[in-house]
Amino acid sequence: MGRIILATNRTSIHGQWSSRWAFILAATGSAVGLGNIWKFPYITGENGGGAFVLLYLFCVALIGIPVMMAEVLIGRYGRQSPINTMRSLSKEMGRSPAWSLLGWMGVLAGFIILSYYSVIAGWGIAYIFRTASGTFDGATADGVTSIFGALVGDPEKLLAWHTLFIVMTTIVVARGVKGGLEKAVKILMPGLFLLLVVLLGYSISTPGFSKGVSFLFSVDFSKITSAGVLTAMGHAFFTLSLGMGAIMVYGSYLPQNASIAKTSIIISLMDTVVALLAGLVIFPIVFSNGLEPGSGPGLIFQTLPIAFGQMPGGALFGTLFFILLVFAAWTSAISLIEPAVAYLVENKGYSRVYAAVSVSIAIWFLGIATVLSFSTWAEFKPMLDKTLFDLFDGLTANIMLPLGGLLISIYVGWVMHNKAVEEELALSASSYKLWLFIIRYISPPAIILVFLHAFEII
């Protein structure tokens, strides 16, 4: 049995968050992204509203929070990048060095995700300027579809917006934990909540507000399907940024006296509040304009602009909405790049700036494949009749992230020494037993179901 070195003896060479609150803001920033503002509203619309929301909340409590606690625990115990944390922990615990592959997979997942996430965030930046300039004023559905098609079909413009977003992300990460990551989230997260509140105030004034509230919170269990259950489970897992190394590396900067359980619960609650507020902003606007809430992925970029173009003050509030979308994407992006940057600093002796620029350039180049997959390479479908963008999205969301979450659950529940886990969590005996039962027996089967559903096996 390997010798256990408690995490109190470790410090991260990258520094640490100045407080528990700084970590909460950063991790919430990682969790709050396009999934909350873009994906949650449209999958809620597709799955019947209130009943789906209730399912989603249940899944966050049962799967999301326990797995987040496990990932933060590994990060704080190891105090290094995910790759080095898994390597050193497994050595100390006397376990197979192959567990370091979990760290590698998380870093790689974040790398691939950011390559296409940056392109989608670039759409948001482009829409800020288009909405502010009145491009959507009085636009018809066909007009908005044409505007969107012109954007994604122009590789030069997409590349420019993709480049701008990567540069924004690099600048923050290059400045380090306190000077970059922490300073950014302390500005961006309050700004994001303020924008949400302003937009909510506007949404309350629309004639469709009561219908939007009813849609989001009226529970009709007859609308629940098995596919809806698995979608809720999958989104609860993915929206918290689990399995991609981001929460693990952020956990490595967490002060030792901060409660992992309390911070994980607060982060999950804040992430959920943002998703619900986004729904309360979006659905009343959609209903006020007689549009379809279940319009799928095009809800943000093709349905909402129609509404903003028809309503009083639509240009102003539409602009604020897309600023909100970019803020959310930005806070997630800095967490996606951080694991790879931390690894280069630790293993190659690179300066923080050089590591951040190096990783960003590599991600930028990979992002070109996504840019071109909407235009020049739209017919290039190397596997499963999917474009490169679809393949990157499917590989990460359907394989790498659930597999990462599954392995984290197994590692903490069955592989790490119980004493080390118990001391790191510092829970009461009954709470620890409940958490351990969930992480051992509930989370793994639930994640496997999500995995199988993604491949349409069930």
PDB file of C-alpha atoms in Angstrom, residues 72 130 238 261 450:
ATOM      1  CA  VAL A  72     -12.766  18.922  -6.760  1.00  0.00           C
ATOM      2  CA  ARG A 130     -25.379  42.925 -35.839  1.00  0.00           C
ATOM      3  CA  PHE A 238     -22.348  18.410 -18.819  1.00  0.00           C
ATOM      4  CA  ALA A 261     -19.354  19.869  -0.213  1.00  0.00           C
ATOM      5  CA  VAL A 450     -26.327   8.640 -20.586  1.00  0.00           C
TER       6      VAL A 450
END
